Amino acid sequence: MANANIRAEVIEVSEFPELGDKYNVFGVPKSVINETVEIEGAAPEIMFVQKVLEAVQ
């Protein structure tokens, strides 16, 4: 990562179905930020950044 304050994890839902259930994953990609903000599908960079900012406020 470009910033030490940001951590990311990639989960293979077919290998960890309990996490897919926990986060209601019905399609990929799905991003969950700070357990509060969710992005389903491929998001444009500007939208992703806006969602990250929303999650940290």
CSV table of C-alpha atoms in Angstrom, one decimal:
chain,number,residue,atom,x,y,z
A,1,MET,CA,0.0,0.0,0.0
A,2,ALA,CA,1.1,3.5,-0.6
A,3,ASN,CA,0.0,4.6,2.9
A,4,ALA,CA,0.9,2.6,6.1
A,5,ASN,CA,-2.4,3.7,7.6
A,6,ILE,CA,-4.4,1.7,5.0
A,7,ARG,CA,-4.8,-2.0,5.2
A,8,ALA,CA,-6.5,-4.2,2.6
A,9,GLU,CA,-7.5,-7.9,2.6
A,10,VAL,CA,-8.6,-10.0,-0.4
A,11,ILE,CA,-10.9,-12.8,0.4
A,12,GLU,CA,-11.8,-15.7,-2.0
A,13,VAL,CA,-15.5,-16.1,-1.2
A,14,SER,CA,-15.7,-19.6,-2.6
A,15,GLU,CA,-13.0,-20.7,-0.1
A,16,PHE,CA,-14.5,-18.7,2.8
A,17,PRO,CA,-18.3,-18.9,2.3
A,18,GLU,CA,-18.9,-17.8,5.9
A,19,LEU,CA,-17.3,-14.4,5.1
A,20,GLY,CA,-19.4,-14.2,2.0
A,21,ASP,CA,-22.5,-14.7,4.2
A,22,LYS,CA,-21.3,-12.2,6.8
A,23,TYR,CA,-20.8,-9.4,4.2
A,24,ASN,CA,-23.8,-10.4,2.0
A,25,VAL,CA,-21.6,-11.0,-1.0
A,26,PHE,CA,-23.7,-11.8,-4.1
A,27,GLY,CA,-21.3,-10.6,-6.7
A,28,VAL,CA,-17.7,-9.6,-7.1
A,29,PRO,CA,-15.9,-7.4,-6.6
A,30,LYS,CA,-17.3,-6.2,-3.4
A,31,SER,CA,-15.4,-3.8,-1.1
A,32,VAL,CA,-16.3,-3.3,2.6
A,33,ILE,CA,-14.7,-0.3,4.2
A,34,ASN,CA,-14.5,-0.1,8.0
A,35,GLU,CA,-17.4,-2.4,8.3
A,36,THR,CA,-19.7,0.5,7.4
A,37,VAL,CA,-19.5,1.4,3.7
A,38,GLU,CA,-19.9,-1.1,0.9
A,39,ILE,CA,-19.2,-0.9,-2.8
A,40,GLU,CA,-20.5,-3.6,-5.1
A,41,GLY,CA,-19.0,-4.0,-8.6
A,42,ALA,CA,-16.1,-2.2,-10.2
A,43,ALA,CA,-16.2,1.4,-9.1
A,44,PRO,CA,-14.5,4.3,-10.8
A,45,GLU,CA,-11.5,5.5,-8.9
A,46,ILE,CA,-13.1,8.8,-7.9
A,47,MET,CA,-16.2,7.0,-6.5
A,48,PHE,CA,-13.9,4.6,-4.6
A,49,VAL,CA,-12.0,7.5,-3.0
A,50,GLN,CA,-15.3,9.2,-2.1
A,51,LYS,CA,-16.5,6.1,-0.3
A,52,VAL,CA,-13.2,5.7,1.6
A,53,LEU,CA,-13.5,9.3,2.7
A,54,GLU,CA,-17.2,8.7,3.7
A,55,ALA,CA,-16.1,5.6,5.8
A,56,VAL,CA,-13.5,7.5,7.8
A,57,GLN,CA,-15.6,10.5,8.7
